Amino acid sequence: MEGGQRLRGEVRISGAKNAALPILCSSILTAGECTFHNVPVLNDIRTMGKLLAQLGCTVEGERTVKISAAKLTSLEAPYEMVKTMRASVLVLGPLVARHGKARVSLPGGCAIGARPIDQHLKGLEAMGAKIALNHGYVEAKAKRLTGARIVCDIPTVTGTENLMMAAALARGRSVIENAAREPEVEELARVLNKMGAKIHGAGTPVIDVDGVDELHAIEHAIIPDRIEAGTFMVAAAITRGDVLVRDCLPEHLDAVIAKLRAAGAEVTAEKGGLRVRAKGDLTAVDITTQPYPGFPTDMQAQFMVLAAVAAGQSVITETIFENRYMHVQELARMGAEIHVDGRTSIIRGKAKLSGTTVMATDLRASASLVLAGLVATGKTEVLRVYHLDRGYEKIEKKLRPLGANIKRVRVKGREQ
Ligand code: EPZ
């Protein structure tokens, strides 16, 4: 890519990866065939499709996906799959709830942090599951789960989703306290209720679930991806562009919109989406990542690029993951001035970024490198874009019509 263009025009946002992943798993809870529309076409979704097929589900289609878990042939999520995508752990709750048993590889650590699943297991145990850890696998058994009061030590997104799916088929009432409030959690509850579940309070810290004996198949269109939308909004602001981000839900982006406005960008709701415009220099903003509705950790790296080119000094504090600054050294190679001290980073703004070869390390870090390439002088080459493809649908094909000079290059013998 070559930087320096102002982005102009419209971009359509795809379905939400972090809503689609648990929703695809929810199909395990019923014997009927579910149909999901607006499913993003991403590597992580393909991986989840392969995992469900490996369990014995029939999985058809892309964007519109039909799944039937009528006859499962396996109750195991193998290490080979779980190691490529931690969200594979989301089959645990549904398998135990409907089939009374599951064997799921422990995910292990990842680039951004240790990311244990103790809260998932604690909640299942509270519902009566017998949990054993054997040879790197979680083995969970329960003839039928029983409703329980579960107080999460930390508002975990996939933990809340796993427990909500498990409680949906448990006997009696469950109460999940200190639950995650992310829009993806609320969307999963919407889907489960459509399947016949009785869930109240999703989107708040306390979720009540009255278990039912059976759930039925449904058809559902998945919400748009607020993190993809946020990424394009930052792209518009830092390139002093004028972009209409279509099909996003502004109510899911309050914290992001507030910080963009504080930085001096104009953000207006329009029919069909959000328009982001920026004329002059942006100004520094301080950010502390928080569970929803606070500022999303999945937007931290993207805002670090904004801070690097904005006037003034910004302080960014990452409170969710202990190791989510892998992009800092790569941005520093482009000329950004960032000082990291533990979970806090201090960014001296107004850096003149210059293009070079940089290495992606995780999904959102790779998005920040593409954003930096949009404003850097000269050529930027982002390696290991497979990280990007996990969560962004053909980002170069969405950026080019906005005026970006970007293309995907396959180079033999070079890391893609
Ligand atoms: C979800 O991960 C998202 N992934 C992540 O998005 C996102 O960064 C994260 O939530 C936070 O918003 C999906 O939805 C598939 P957590 P999740 O459990 O559920 C600790 C992206 O870029 N914790 O809410 O794994 C954990 O270590 C990805 O799209 C425990 O200690 O995150 C972390 O510090 C990256 N014990 C904190 O809680 C547990 O049992 C929040 O993690 C569970 C979590």
XYZ file of C-alpha atoms and ligand atoms in Angstrom:
460
model
C 0.000 0.000 0.000
C 0.987 3.631 -0.482
C -0.405 6.161 1.931
C -1.557 9.723 1.588
C -5.040 9.480 0.051
C -8.093 11.007 1.692
C -10.731 8.290 1.916
C -14.085 9.210 0.384
C -17.272 7.333 -0.343
C -19.239 4.529 1.275
C -18.272 1.210 2.836
C -20.645 -1.607 3.806
C -20.068 -3.348 7.122
C -20.281 -7.145 7.268
C -21.939 -9.303 9.902
C -20.268 -9.416 13.324
C -17.577 -12.088 13.743
C -17.959 -12.135 17.530
C -21.722 -12.584 17.253
C -21.585 -15.172 14.465
C -19.136 -17.477 16.289
C -21.350 -18.204 19.353
C -24.506 -18.155 17.216
C -23.167 -20.878 14.899
C -22.410 -22.935 18.047
C -25.951 -22.412 19.359
C -27.190 -24.640 16.525
C -25.830 -27.594 18.558
C -28.674 -26.932 21.051
C -31.382 -28.125 18.627
C -31.944 -31.096 16.314
C -33.528 -28.828 13.705
C -31.747 -27.080 10.825
C -30.906 -23.417 11.549
C -30.384 -20.775 8.868
C -28.186 -17.759 9.569
C -27.959 -14.782 7.223
C -25.379 -11.957 7.047
C -22.650 -14.313 8.296
C -19.256 -12.666 7.614
C -17.008 -14.565 5.171
C -13.902 -14.885 7.325
C -11.268 -17.498 8.160
C -12.495 -17.768 11.761
C -16.009 -18.539 10.522
C -14.622 -21.198 8.185
C -12.701 -22.706 11.119
C -15.886 -22.811 13.197
C -17.695 -24.456 10.275
C -14.987 -27.129 10.114
C -15.225 -27.730 13.883
C -19.013 -28.126 13.734
C -18.690 -30.476 10.746
C -16.082 -32.470 12.650
C -18.678 -32.915 15.445
C -21.059 -34.315 12.849
C -23.092 -31.211 11.980
C -24.064 -30.558 8.373
C -22.817 -27.067 7.506
C -23.717 -25.460 4.164
C -23.149 -22.089 2.556
C -21.256 -18.853 3.163
C -22.896 -15.589 4.187
C -26.115 -17.592 4.476
C -25.202 -20.667 6.486
C -27.461 -23.661 7.165
C -26.478 -25.903 10.081
C -28.061 -29.100 11.370
C -26.866 -30.830 14.534
C -29.472 -33.585 14.247
C -26.944 -36.418 14.480
C -23.636 -35.594 16.175
C -20.907 -38.214 15.699
C -18.363 -36.714 18.078
C -18.444 -34.631 21.259
C -14.782 -33.597 21.020
C -13.131 -30.324 19.950
C -9.558 -31.370 19.143
C -6.409 -29.413 19.980
C -5.594 -28.916 16.285
C -8.739 -26.804 15.890
C -8.887 -25.096 19.269
C -5.269 -23.948 19.013
C -6.076 -22.074 15.771
C -9.123 -20.378 17.242
C -9.884 -19.993 20.980
C -13.564 -19.299 20.263
C -13.829 -23.059 19.601
C -14.391 -23.305 23.367
C -17.938 -22.057 22.629
C -19.027 -25.611 21.743
C -18.469 -26.683 25.383
C -21.667 -25.286 26.934
C -24.038 -26.418 24.134
C -22.521 -29.956 23.970
C -22.829 -30.547 27.731
C -26.312 -29.022 27.808
C -27.785 -31.083 24.952
C -25.588 -34.207 24.913
C -24.517 -34.423 28.589
C -20.849 -34.672 27.670
C -17.999 -32.813 25.974
C -14.239 -33.099 25.525
C -12.706 -29.793 24.526
C -9.035 -28.966 24.249
C -7.890 -26.229 26.617
C -7.141 -23.220 24.396
C -3.745 -22.360 25.955
C -2.366 -18.809 25.835
C -2.450 -16.462 22.843
C -0.515 -13.465 21.502
C -2.527 -10.968 23.549
C -2.670 -12.766 26.893
C -3.062 -15.909 29.004
C -6.827 -15.925 28.526
C -7.867 -18.736 30.918
C -11.400 -20.253 30.822
C -11.778 -20.806 34.578
C -15.028 -18.812 34.658
C -16.571 -21.006 31.948
C -15.696 -24.128 33.964
C -16.748 -22.644 37.321
C -20.168 -21.831 35.903
C -20.674 -25.296 34.398
C -19.623 -26.892 37.684
C -22.134 -24.708 39.532
C -24.779 -26.167 37.182
C -23.725 -29.676 38.248
C -21.276 -30.648 35.526
C -18.403 -32.922 36.536
C -15.292 -31.295 35.120
C -11.930 -33.005 34.758
C -8.774 -31.725 33.091
C -6.965 -34.539 31.335
C -4.002 -34.381 28.966
C -4.769 -30.797 27.991
C -8.471 -31.422 27.584
C -11.518 -30.357 29.566
C -13.838 -33.326 30.060
C -17.293 -32.277 31.185
C -20.172 -34.560 32.056
C -23.705 -33.960 33.304
C -26.823 -36.134 32.856
C -28.746 -32.861 32.816
C -27.500 -29.488 33.998
C -29.376 -27.814 36.837
C -30.044 -24.091 37.151
C -27.670 -22.240 39.492
C -26.573 -18.782 40.633
C -23.232 -17.996 39.028
C -21.226 -14.935 40.024
C -18.481 -14.302 37.488
C -15.246 -12.935 38.947
C -14.836 -10.975 35.722
C -17.344 -10.043 32.970
C -16.125 -12.549 30.367
C -17.736 -12.377 26.887
C -17.414 -15.985 25.695
C -17.774 -17.171 29.288
C -21.182 -15.480 29.565
C -22.135 -16.846 26.132
C -21.109 -20.441 27.016
C -23.030 -20.330 30.314
C -26.110 -18.739 28.756
C -26.240 -21.523 26.127
C -25.749 -24.195 28.825
C -28.391 -22.707 31.129
C -30.926 -22.512 28.280
C -31.444 -26.323 28.472
C -30.784 -26.769 32.211
C -33.477 -27.803 34.658
C -34.696 -24.728 36.553
C -33.507 -21.156 36.773
C -29.950 -19.855 36.430
C -28.777 -16.369 37.318
C -25.500 -15.160 35.798
C -24.158 -12.182 37.753
C -21.377 -9.808 36.672
C -22.169 -11.001 33.169
C -20.595 -9.434 30.078
C -22.875 -6.817 28.456
C -21.439 -6.769 24.940
C -23.914 -6.399 22.037
C -22.771 -9.838 20.851
C -23.985 -11.347 24.158
C -27.353 -9.631 23.722
C -27.550 -10.856 20.125
C -26.911 -14.448 21.211
C -29.697 -14.156 23.812
C -32.003 -12.834 21.058
C -31.203 -15.917 18.937
C -31.656 -18.345 21.852
C -35.001 -16.772 22.768
C -36.090 -17.153 19.147
C -35.185 -20.871 19.519
C -37.551 -21.039 22.495
C -35.241 -20.191 25.407
C -36.319 -17.975 28.320
C -33.536 -15.476 28.856
C -33.954 -12.051 30.470
C -31.494 -9.290 31.210
C -28.909 -9.914 28.472
C -27.009 -6.667 27.975
C -27.158 -5.984 31.726
C -24.835 -7.349 34.461
C -27.491 -9.859 35.620
C -28.923 -12.461 33.241
C -31.801 -14.754 34.266
C -32.315 -17.997 32.350
C -35.291 -20.294 32.920
C -34.187 -23.587 31.403
C -36.454 -25.381 28.905
C -36.542 -29.016 27.772
C -36.069 -28.384 24.082
C -35.097 -25.698 21.591
C -36.188 -25.456 17.965
C -34.557 -24.364 14.729
C -34.695 -20.764 13.553
C -33.746 -18.384 10.761
C -31.849 -15.231 11.772
C -29.807 -12.386 10.290
C -26.699 -11.482 12.295
C -25.983 -7.914 13.527
C -23.242 -5.826 11.864
C -19.663 -5.846 13.139
C -19.080 -2.818 15.401
C -15.310 -3.352 15.442
C -15.050 -3.473 11.646
C -17.210 -0.318 11.590
C -14.967 1.358 14.188
C -11.877 0.469 12.175
C -13.240 2.162 9.043
C -14.332 5.171 11.092
C -10.747 5.638 12.314
C -9.504 5.207 8.718
C -11.775 8.047 7.599
C -10.672 10.318 10.458
C -6.899 9.823 10.178
C -6.937 10.295 6.373
C -9.003 13.505 6.778
C -11.630 11.802 4.664
C -15.370 11.762 4.306
C -16.836 8.266 4.563
C -20.329 6.864 5.103
C -20.005 3.633 7.106
C -23.109 1.711 6.006
C -25.156 -0.920 7.842
C -23.462 -0.308 11.219
C -25.519 0.230 14.420
C -24.538 3.583 15.996
C -25.917 2.515 19.395
C -23.162 -0.138 19.573
C -20.440 2.459 18.997
C -21.065 5.157 21.620
C -17.629 4.943 23.234
C -15.846 4.928 19.871
C -17.908 7.845 18.532
C -17.239 9.859 21.700
C -13.463 9.429 21.338
C -13.497 10.273 17.610
C -15.418 13.447 18.347
C -13.048 14.297 21.204
C -10.191 13.950 18.700
C -11.901 16.477 16.451
C -13.594 14.254 13.863
C -17.168 14.900 12.851
C -19.421 11.864 13.319
C -23.042 12.117 12.222
C -25.770 9.515 12.055
C -27.285 9.350 8.589
C -29.893 7.100 7.006
C -28.200 3.736 6.639
C -25.154 4.430 8.755
C -22.620 6.832 10.248
C -20.732 9.535 8.355
C -17.210 10.332 9.529
C -15.501 13.460 8.307
C -12.272 15.132 9.352
C -10.787 18.234 7.802
C -7.820 19.392 9.885
C -5.413 17.892 12.384
C -6.811 15.544 14.997
C -6.041 16.127 18.662
C -4.778 13.723 21.325
C -7.275 11.651 23.310
C -6.731 9.475 26.387
C -8.262 6.005 26.318
C -8.805 3.279 28.908
C -10.163 0.016 27.575
C -13.118 -1.398 29.528
C -15.773 -4.092 29.254
C -18.813 -2.890 27.265
C -20.247 -0.221 27.311
C -16.753 1.108 28.021
C -14.141 1.634 25.284
C -13.537 -1.696 23.468
C -10.111 -3.304 23.735
C -10.624 -4.458 20.115
C -10.314 -0.792 19.046
C -7.233 0.025 21.128
C -4.598 -0.662 18.427
C -6.525 1.308 15.811
C -6.747 4.346 18.125
C -3.033 4.083 18.818
C -2.449 5.022 15.166
C -4.804 7.975 15.554
C -2.878 9.049 18.675
C 0.445 8.690 16.815
C -0.587 11.237 14.147
C -2.774 13.539 16.304
C -1.478 16.761 17.859
C -0.449 16.382 21.499
C 0.253 13.492 23.863
C -2.199 10.630 24.448
C -2.249 8.041 27.213
C -3.753 4.645 26.402
C -4.376 2.110 29.189
C -5.170 -1.506 28.277
C -7.104 -3.066 31.193
C -8.521 -6.209 29.534
C -5.512 -8.098 28.137
C -2.053 -8.126 29.652
C -0.117 -8.325 26.388
C -1.994 -6.285 23.792
C 0.769 -3.954 22.644
C 2.404 -6.193 20.050
C 1.709 -3.524 17.392
C 3.795 -0.885 19.222
C 7.197 -1.979 17.939
C 5.902 -2.248 14.373
C 4.357 1.244 14.548
C 7.630 2.510 16.014
C 9.379 1.134 12.912
C 7.130 3.472 10.917
C 8.161 6.416 13.074
C 5.529 6.483 15.820
C 6.735 7.661 19.250
C 5.220 5.307 21.816
C 6.483 4.555 25.307
C 4.995 1.501 27.024
C 5.098 1.007 30.774
C 3.184 -2.138 31.753
C -0.471 -1.638 30.748
C -0.005 2.072 30.020
C 1.343 3.561 26.821
C 2.223 7.212 26.238
C 2.014 8.351 22.613
C 3.704 11.544 21.453
C 1.636 12.748 18.513
C 2.229 14.454 15.179
C 4.562 11.708 14.043
C 5.257 11.696 10.310
C 4.859 7.996 9.622
C 6.946 6.523 6.822
C 6.183 3.303 4.963
C 8.238 0.124 5.504
C 7.757 -3.635 5.890
C 5.847 -4.521 9.082
C 4.710 -7.778 10.648
C 1.177 -8.476 11.865
C 1.002 -10.330 15.208
C -2.713 -10.577 15.934
C -6.010 -9.554 14.399
C -6.434 -5.981 15.668
C -2.689 -5.258 15.596
C -2.779 -6.067 11.869
C -5.661 -3.623 11.372
C -3.583 -0.878 13.022
C -0.706 -1.544 10.610
C -3.026 -1.148 7.617
C -4.349 2.117 9.104
C -0.782 3.358 9.634
C 0.010 2.452 6.014
C -2.927 4.647 4.878
C -1.279 7.765 6.371
C 2.409 6.894 5.977
C 4.523 8.391 3.214
C 5.794 5.873 0.702
C 5.188 2.152 0.528
C 4.084 -0.045 3.442
C 4.116 -3.836 3.250
C 2.133 -5.724 5.898
C 3.249 -9.347 6.340
C 1.223 -12.208 7.892
C -2.092 -10.828 6.696
C -3.678 -14.153 7.626
C -4.189 -12.449 10.985
C -6.257 -9.778 9.241
C -8.342 -12.287 7.281
C -9.500 -13.835 10.517
C -11.679 -10.821 11.277
C -11.849 -8.486 8.247
C -13.607 -9.480 5.057
C -11.225 -8.598 2.160
C -10.275 -5.259 3.743
C -8.289 -4.162 0.674
C -11.397 -4.615 -1.515
C -13.358 -2.381 0.836
C -10.620 0.276 1.101
C -9.812 0.591 -2.620
C -13.215 2.066 -3.679
C -12.678 4.675 -0.949
C -9.509 5.754 -2.773
C -6.862 3.807 -0.876
C -3.855 2.615 -2.843
C -3.725 -0.924 -1.518
C -3.436 -4.401 -2.949
C -2.852 -7.950 -1.789
C 0.355 -9.430 -3.127
C 1.181 -13.136 -3.058
C 4.939 -13.547 -2.821
C 6.303 -17.112 -3.040
C 8.432 -18.139 -0.045
C 7.414 -14.977 1.830
C 5.095 -15.044 4.843
C 1.665 -13.901 3.631
C -14.018 -11.859 23.464
O -12.940 -12.713 23.867
C -13.746 -11.500 22.000
N -13.700 -12.706 21.209
C -12.410 -10.757 21.902
O -12.240 -10.326 20.554
C -12.454 -9.518 22.777
O -11.197 -8.900 22.779
C -12.821 -9.910 24.221
O -14.042 -10.670 24.245
C -12.994 -8.702 25.118
O -13.936 -7.837 24.617
C -14.878 -13.294 20.839
O -15.968 -12.859 21.166
C -14.782 -14.522 20.003
P -13.097 -12.338 27.794
P -13.025 -13.534 25.241
O -13.376 -13.713 28.274
O -14.427 -13.918 25.514
C -10.152 -12.901 31.486
C -11.132 -9.949 18.507
O -10.184 -9.189 18.258
N -10.823 -14.199 31.699
O -14.169 -11.343 27.891
O -12.007 -14.602 25.167
C -9.353 -12.849 30.182
O -8.081 -13.398 30.344
C -11.113 -10.801 19.799
O -12.130 -10.094 17.784
C -10.488 -14.958 32.803
O -9.617 -14.581 33.599
O -12.569 -12.431 26.283
C -9.333 -11.353 29.884
O -8.310 -10.750 30.586
C -9.795 -10.753 20.499
N -11.135 -16.139 32.991
C -10.695 -10.900 30.400
O -11.162 -11.905 31.292
C -12.110 -16.593 32.127
O -12.652 -17.685 32.324
C -11.751 -10.692 29.334
O -11.769 -11.822 28.523
C -12.430 -15.814 31.020
C -11.783 -14.604 30.820
